[in-house]
Amino acid sequence: MFSRLKYRISNLFLNPKMLHKREVDRWFRDNAEDALRLDYDCLNGDSLVFDLGGYKGDWSAKINDKYKCYVYIFEPYLPYYEEICRRFRGNDKIKVFPFGLAKNDSTLPFRVDNDASSFYGVESGDGCGADCRLNSICEFMYKLRINKVDLVKINIEGGEFDLLEYMLDEGLINRFLNIQVQFHHFVESASSRYFLINKRLKKTHVLDWKYEFVWESWSIGGNNL
């Protein structure tokens, strides 16, 4: 307990970029990619998983192969979307959507940079650009009558802050039984927003594991349930 408290206090004195670097080292040292990111024994063949930020579909392929679950992949950049569609052609349990999920419907400029592609940093001119579509997560779930998602993986390169804040504000967070999210340190006010989101998540979810600004996972069952 003391060592954990000492570790948490030491993190308070690190800026997000420094903390990210240290946590990345710890992530690889612990072999957490293989040990944690697919470890959801609550999943089965009837489970529904959302993959926000599908890229090439690698994580979706692994989670579907392991649990035979249904997977909805959201990828707003059309060349990546089309590649994912080709990859999973014939797999009736995987559906691919050519948009991301967000607070509101919109079309925004998108910076293309492989697995670091993002709606953030477009103004810097890094990477080639494209206009990509975002759909309201609330409207999407309403239209498809989705009341429960067993696991959502969120890797949307900075957009996770706005999305999770909206899900918390609207009470949508209760529909997601497990949340695996990668926070990004380059977003403005990342540390304070990260702290507040964590504080609010604890009201509905339990933190299962965390590598700050790398990956972390939460499961439903917080103080107010």
mmCIF file of C-alpha atoms in Angstrom:
data_model
loop_
_atom_site.group_PDB
_atom_site.id
_atom_site.type_symbol
_atom_site.label_atom_id
_atom_site.label_comp_id
_atom_site.label_asym_id
_atom_site.label_seq_id
_atom_site.Cartn_x
_atom_site.Cartn_y
_atom_site.Cartn_z
ATOM 1 C CA MET A 1 0.000 0.000 0.000
ATOM 2 C CA PHE A 2 2.795 2.426 0.910
ATOM 3 C CA SER A 3 4.695 1.764 -2.331
ATOM 4 C CA ARG A 4 1.528 2.364 -4.360
ATOM 5 C CA LEU A 5 0.877 5.648 -2.561
ATOM 6 C CA LYS A 6 4.489 6.712 -3.076
ATOM 7 C CA TYR A 7 4.153 5.890 -6.792
ATOM 8 C CA ARG A 8 0.946 7.951 -7.117
ATOM 9 C CA ILE A 9 2.434 10.948 -5.292
ATOM 10 C CA SER A 10 5.531 10.895 -7.506
ATOM 11 C CA ASN A 11 3.285 11.131 -10.572
ATOM 12 C CA LEU A 12 1.918 14.466 -9.371
ATOM 13 C CA PHE A 13 5.306 16.075 -9.990
ATOM 14 C CA LEU A 14 5.640 14.846 -13.578
ATOM 15 C CA ASN A 15 4.217 16.688 -16.566
ATOM 16 C CA PRO A 16 2.065 14.540 -18.888
ATOM 17 C CA LYS A 17 4.820 14.042 -21.456
ATOM 18 C CA MET A 18 7.329 12.856 -18.840
ATOM 19 C CA LEU A 19 4.697 10.664 -17.205
ATOM 20 C CA HIS A 20 3.806 9.133 -20.568
ATOM 21 C CA LYS A 21 7.438 8.220 -21.246
ATOM 22 C CA ARG A 22 7.834 6.581 -17.851
ATOM 23 C CA GLU A 23 4.581 4.678 -18.172
ATOM 24 C CA VAL A 24 5.470 3.457 -21.674
ATOM 25 C CA ASP A 25 8.664 1.975 -20.233
ATOM 26 C CA ARG A 26 6.649 0.288 -17.493
ATOM 27 C CA TRP A 27 4.079 -0.960 -20.045
ATOM 28 C CA PHE A 28 6.700 -2.774 -22.095
ATOM 29 C CA ARG A 29 8.584 -3.996 -19.038
ATOM 30 C CA ASP A 30 5.382 -5.618 -17.758
ATOM 31 C CA ASN A 31 4.514 -7.038 -21.202
ATOM 32 C CA ALA A 32 1.109 -5.444 -20.629
ATOM 33 C CA GLU A 33 0.113 -5.386 -24.307
ATOM 34 C CA ASP A 34 -0.238 -9.166 -24.355
ATOM 35 C CA ALA A 35 -1.143 -9.629 -20.711
ATOM 36 C CA LEU A 36 -3.952 -7.073 -20.345
ATOM 37 C CA ARG A 37 -5.500 -5.666 -23.506
ATOM 38 C CA LEU A 38 -7.367 -8.870 -24.421
ATOM 39 C CA ASP A 39 -8.068 -10.037 -20.879
ATOM 40 C CA TYR A 40 -11.873 -9.730 -20.554
ATOM 41 C CA ASP A 41 -13.264 -13.053 -19.395
ATOM 42 C CA CYS A 42 -16.733 -11.483 -19.146
ATOM 43 C CA LEU A 43 -16.959 -11.576 -22.963
ATOM 44 C CA ASN A 44 -18.603 -14.365 -24.926
ATOM 45 C CA GLY A 45 -20.200 -15.016 -28.297
ATOM 46 C CA ASP A 46 -23.166 -12.775 -27.513
ATOM 47 C CA SER A 47 -21.116 -9.783 -26.314
ATOM 48 C CA LEU A 48 -20.924 -6.482 -28.199
ATOM 49 C CA VAL A 49 -17.603 -4.642 -28.443
ATOM 50 C CA PHE A 50 -17.006 -1.133 -29.833
ATOM 51 C CA ASP A 51 -13.597 -0.356 -31.350
ATOM 52 C CA LEU A 52 -13.242 3.427 -31.617
ATOM 53 C CA GLY A 53 -10.234 4.142 -33.800
ATOM 54 C CA GLY A 54 -10.011 0.894 -35.744
ATOM 55 C CA TYR A 55 -6.957 1.784 -37.879
ATOM 56 C CA LYS A 56 -6.209 -1.606 -39.503
ATOM 57 C CA GLY A 57 -8.401 -3.718 -37.252
ATOM 58 C CA ASP A 58 -5.648 -5.646 -35.472
ATOM 59 C CA TRP A 59 -7.119 -5.361 -31.971
ATOM 60 C CA SER A 60 -10.625 -6.155 -33.234
ATOM 61 C CA ALA A 61 -9.344 -9.256 -34.986
ATOM 62 C CA LYS A 62 -7.734 -10.523 -31.790
ATOM 63 C CA ILE A 63 -10.714 -9.803 -29.511
ATOM 64 C CA ASN A 64 -13.134 -11.383 -32.002
ATOM 65 C CA ASP A 65 -10.913 -14.429 -32.445
ATOM 66 C CA LYS A 66 -10.558 -14.944 -28.693
ATOM 67 C CA TYR A 67 -14.183 -14.487 -27.610
ATOM 68 C CA LYS A 68 -16.168 -14.845 -30.883
ATOM 69 C CA CYS A 69 -17.947 -11.624 -29.897
ATOM 70 C CA TYR A 70 -19.665 -9.045 -32.090
ATOM 71 C CA VAL A 71 -17.410 -6.087 -32.897
ATOM 72 C CA TYR A 72 -18.391 -2.677 -34.269
ATOM 73 C CA ILE A 73 -15.357 -0.872 -35.689
ATOM 74 C CA PHE A 74 -15.432 2.903 -36.181
ATOM 75 C CA GLU A 75 -12.820 4.313 -38.557
ATOM 76 C CA PRO A 76 -13.369 7.792 -40.062
ATOM 77 C CA TYR A 77 -10.496 7.773 -42.551
ATOM 78 C CA LEU A 78 -11.912 6.103 -45.659
ATOM 79 C CA PRO A 79 -8.740 4.313 -46.910
ATOM 80 C CA TYR A 80 -8.364 2.656 -43.476
ATOM 81 C CA TYR A 81 -12.108 1.930 -43.384
ATOM 82 C CA GLU A 82 -11.957 0.250 -46.793
ATOM 83 C CA GLU A 83 -8.920 -1.796 -45.751
ATOM 84 C CA ILE A 84 -10.737 -3.007 -42.634
ATOM 85 C CA CYS A 85 -13.814 -3.906 -44.709
ATOM 86 C CA ARG A 86 -11.684 -6.048 -47.015
ATOM 87 C CA ARG A 87 -9.965 -7.702 -44.067
ATOM 88 C CA PHE A 88 -13.203 -8.811 -42.406
ATOM 89 C CA ARG A 89 -15.254 -9.556 -45.505
ATOM 90 C CA GLY A 90 -17.268 -12.685 -44.763
ATOM 91 C CA ASN A 91 -17.119 -12.260 -40.969
ATOM 92 C CA ASP A 92 -20.734 -11.593 -40.010
ATOM 93 C CA LYS A 93 -19.785 -10.715 -36.444
ATOM 94 C CA ILE A 94 -17.726 -7.674 -37.399
ATOM 95 C CA LYS A 95 -19.325 -4.495 -38.746
ATOM 96 C CA VAL A 96 -17.313 -1.496 -39.916
ATOM 97 C CA PHE A 97 -18.531 2.101 -39.957
ATOM 98 C CA PRO A 98 -16.930 4.938 -41.996
ATOM 99 C CA PHE A 99 -17.094 7.506 -39.215
ATOM 100 C CA GLY A 100 -15.982 8.131 -35.660
ATOM 101 C CA LEU A 101 -18.208 8.598 -32.629
ATOM 102 C CA ALA A 102 -18.316 11.957 -30.867
ATOM 103 C CA LYS A 103 -20.612 14.420 -29.112
ATOM 104 C CA ASN A 104 -22.163 15.817 -32.299
ATOM 105 C CA ASP A 105 -22.400 15.069 -36.003
ATOM 106 C CA SER A 106 -19.649 16.924 -37.855
ATOM 107 C CA THR A 107 -17.083 16.774 -40.632
ATOM 108 C CA LEU A 108 -13.597 17.862 -39.604
ATOM 109 C CA PRO A 109 -10.110 18.015 -41.125
ATOM 110 C CA PHE A 110 -8.097 14.946 -40.225
ATOM 111 C CA ARG A 111 -4.309 14.526 -39.970
ATOM 112 C CA VAL A 112 -3.230 11.186 -41.424
ATOM 113 C CA ASP A 113 -0.232 9.638 -39.662
ATOM 114 C CA ASN A 114 -0.679 5.853 -39.546
ATOM 115 C CA ASP A 115 -1.770 4.748 -36.053
ATOM 116 C CA ALA A 116 -1.306 8.324 -34.742
ATOM 117 C CA SER A 117 -3.876 9.808 -37.164
ATOM 118 C CA SER A 118 -5.979 12.424 -35.422
ATOM 119 C CA PHE A 119 -8.358 15.368 -35.610
ATOM 120 C CA TYR A 120 -5.777 17.153 -33.428
ATOM 121 C CA GLY A 121 -2.690 18.842 -34.821
ATOM 122 C CA VAL A 122 -4.123 19.437 -38.297
ATOM 123 C CA GLU A 123 -3.110 23.083 -38.111
ATOM 124 C CA SER A 124 0.547 22.074 -37.750
ATOM 125 C CA GLY A 125 0.579 20.726 -41.273
ATOM 126 C CA ASP A 126 2.084 17.399 -40.190
ATOM 127 C CA GLY A 127 0.947 14.516 -42.358
ATOM 128 C CA CYS A 128 -1.513 14.628 -45.230
ATOM 129 C CA GLY A 129 -5.004 15.865 -44.559
ATOM 130 C CA ALA A 130 -8.522 14.649 -45.263
ATOM 131 C CA ASP A 131 -12.036 15.557 -44.212
ATOM 132 C CA CYS A 132 -13.561 12.844 -42.035
ATOM 133 C CA ARG A 133 -16.957 12.323 -40.504
ATOM 134 C CA LEU A 134 -18.008 12.093 -36.869
ATOM 135 C CA ASN A 135 -21.451 10.905 -35.765
ATOM 136 C CA SER A 136 -23.202 11.539 -32.480
ATOM 137 C CA ILE A 137 -22.673 8.562 -30.182
ATOM 138 C CA CYS A 138 -26.042 9.213 -28.576
ATOM 139 C CA GLU A 139 -27.888 9.224 -31.903
ATOM 140 C CA PHE A 140 -26.001 6.172 -33.145
ATOM 141 C CA MET A 141 -26.932 4.100 -30.115
ATOM 142 C CA TYR A 142 -30.527 5.338 -30.205
ATOM 143 C CA LYS A 143 -31.019 4.478 -33.891
ATOM 144 C CA LEU A 144 -29.552 0.990 -33.466
ATOM 145 C CA ARG A 145 -31.360 0.499 -30.116
ATOM 146 C CA ILE A 146 -28.127 -0.316 -28.313
ATOM 147 C CA ASN A 147 -28.610 -0.210 -24.552
ATOM 148 C CA LYS A 148 -25.479 -2.084 -23.512
ATOM 149 C CA VAL A 149 -21.909 -2.366 -24.804
ATOM 150 C CA ASP A 150 -19.822 -5.006 -23.071
ATOM 151 C CA LEU A 151 -16.486 -3.393 -23.934
ATOM 152 C CA VAL A 152 -15.431 -0.199 -25.674
ATOM 153 C CA LYS A 153 -11.858 0.402 -26.778
ATOM 154 C CA ILE A 154 -11.118 4.117 -27.245
ATOM 155 C CA ASN A 155 -7.976 5.146 -29.086
ATOM 156 C CA ILE A 156 -8.922 8.332 -30.928
ATOM 157 C CA GLU A 157 -5.765 10.414 -30.502
ATOM 158 C CA GLY A 158 -7.007 13.214 -28.254
ATOM 159 C CA GLY A 159 -10.739 12.971 -28.903
ATOM 160 C CA GLU A 160 -11.181 10.721 -25.866
ATOM 161 C CA PHE A 161 -11.432 13.730 -23.526
ATOM 162 C CA ASP A 162 -14.412 15.337 -25.284
ATOM 163 C CA LEU A 163 -16.090 11.984 -25.832
ATOM 164 C CA LEU A 164 -15.810 10.702 -22.271
ATOM 165 C CA GLU A 165 -16.812 14.045 -20.789
ATOM 166 C CA TYR A 166 -19.941 13.972 -22.949
ATOM 167 C CA MET A 167 -20.714 10.341 -22.047
ATOM 168 C CA LEU A 168 -20.372 11.223 -18.361
ATOM 169 C CA ASP A 169 -22.527 14.346 -18.700
ATOM 170 C CA GLU A 170 -25.320 12.483 -20.501
ATOM 171 C CA GLY A 171 -25.249 9.316 -18.394
ATOM 172 C CA LEU A 172 -24.223 7.205 -21.399
ATOM 173 C CA ILE A 173 -21.252 5.911 -19.439
ATOM 174 C CA ASN A 174 -23.555 3.480 -17.593
ATOM 175 C CA ARG A 175 -24.201 1.581 -20.824
ATOM 176 C CA PHE A 176 -20.544 0.595 -21.194
ATOM 177 C CA LEU A 177 -19.630 -2.306 -18.940
ATOM 178 C CA ASN A 178 -15.907 -2.141 -19.669
ATOM 179 C CA ILE A 179 -13.896 0.819 -20.937
ATOM 180 C CA GLN A 180 -10.375 0.471 -22.311
ATOM 181 C CA VAL A 181 -8.973 3.892 -23.165
ATOM 182 C CA GLN A 182 -5.723 5.508 -24.210
ATOM 183 C CA PHE A 183 -5.412 9.130 -23.061
ATOM 184 C CA HIS A 184 -3.047 11.470 -24.913
ATOM 185 C CA HIS A 185 -0.831 14.043 -23.240
ATOM 186 C CA PHE A 186 -0.716 16.571 -26.112
ATOM 187 C CA VAL A 187 -4.288 17.813 -25.565
ATOM 188 C CA GLU A 188 -4.626 21.206 -23.864
ATOM 189 C CA SER A 189 -5.191 20.883 -20.093
ATOM 190 C CA ALA A 190 -4.633 17.135 -20.412
ATOM 191 C CA SER A 191 -3.619 16.616 -16.775
ATOM 192 C CA SER A 192 -6.565 18.431 -15.193
ATOM 193 C CA ARG A 193 -9.107 16.924 -17.580
ATOM 194 C CA TYR A 194 -7.612 13.482 -17.058
ATOM 195 C CA PHE A 195 -7.880 13.860 -13.277
ATOM 196 C CA LEU A 196 -11.523 14.968 -13.446
ATOM 197 C CA ILE A 197 -12.545 12.189 -15.831
ATOM 198 C CA ASN A 198 -10.924 9.624 -13.538
ATOM 199 C CA LYS A 199 -12.707 11.113 -10.544
ATOM 200 C CA ARG A 200 -16.073 10.980 -12.285
ATOM 201 C CA LEU A 201 -15.527 7.468 -13.663
ATOM 202 C CA LYS A 202 -15.027 6.181 -10.124
ATOM 203 C CA LYS A 203 -18.709 6.902 -9.441
ATOM 204 C CA THR A 204 -19.817 4.249 -11.907
ATOM 205 C CA HIS A 205 -16.776 2.103 -12.675
ATOM 206 C CA VAL A 206 -13.866 0.384 -10.956
ATOM 207 C CA LEU A 207 -10.309 0.876 -12.153
ATOM 208 C CA ASP A 208 -8.928 -2.557 -13.087
ATOM 209 C CA TRP A 209 -5.485 -1.490 -14.288
ATOM 210 C CA LYS A 210 -3.755 1.700 -15.342
ATOM 211 C CA TYR A 211 -0.658 2.899 -17.171
ATOM 212 C CA GLU A 212 -1.280 6.626 -17.228
ATOM 213 C CA PHE A 213 -1.386 8.227 -20.679
ATOM 214 C CA VAL A 214 -0.732 4.783 -22.172
ATOM 215 C CA TRP A 215 -3.687 2.440 -21.559
ATOM 216 C CA GLU A 216 -6.115 1.856 -18.711
ATOM 217 C CA SER A 217 -9.239 -0.227 -18.169
ATOM 218 C CA TRP A 218 -12.409 0.314 -16.110
ATOM 219 C CA SER A 219 -15.311 -2.049 -15.365
ATOM 220 C CA ILE A 220 -18.824 -1.150 -14.241
ATOM 221 C CA GLY A 221 -19.541 -1.321 -10.531
ATOM 222 C CA GLY A 222 -18.717 2.008 -8.944
ATOM 223 C CA ASN A 223 -19.972 3.626 -5.779
ATOM 224 C CA ASN A 224 -23.317 4.799 -7.125
ATOM 225 C CA LEU A 225 -24.557 1.530 -8.635
#
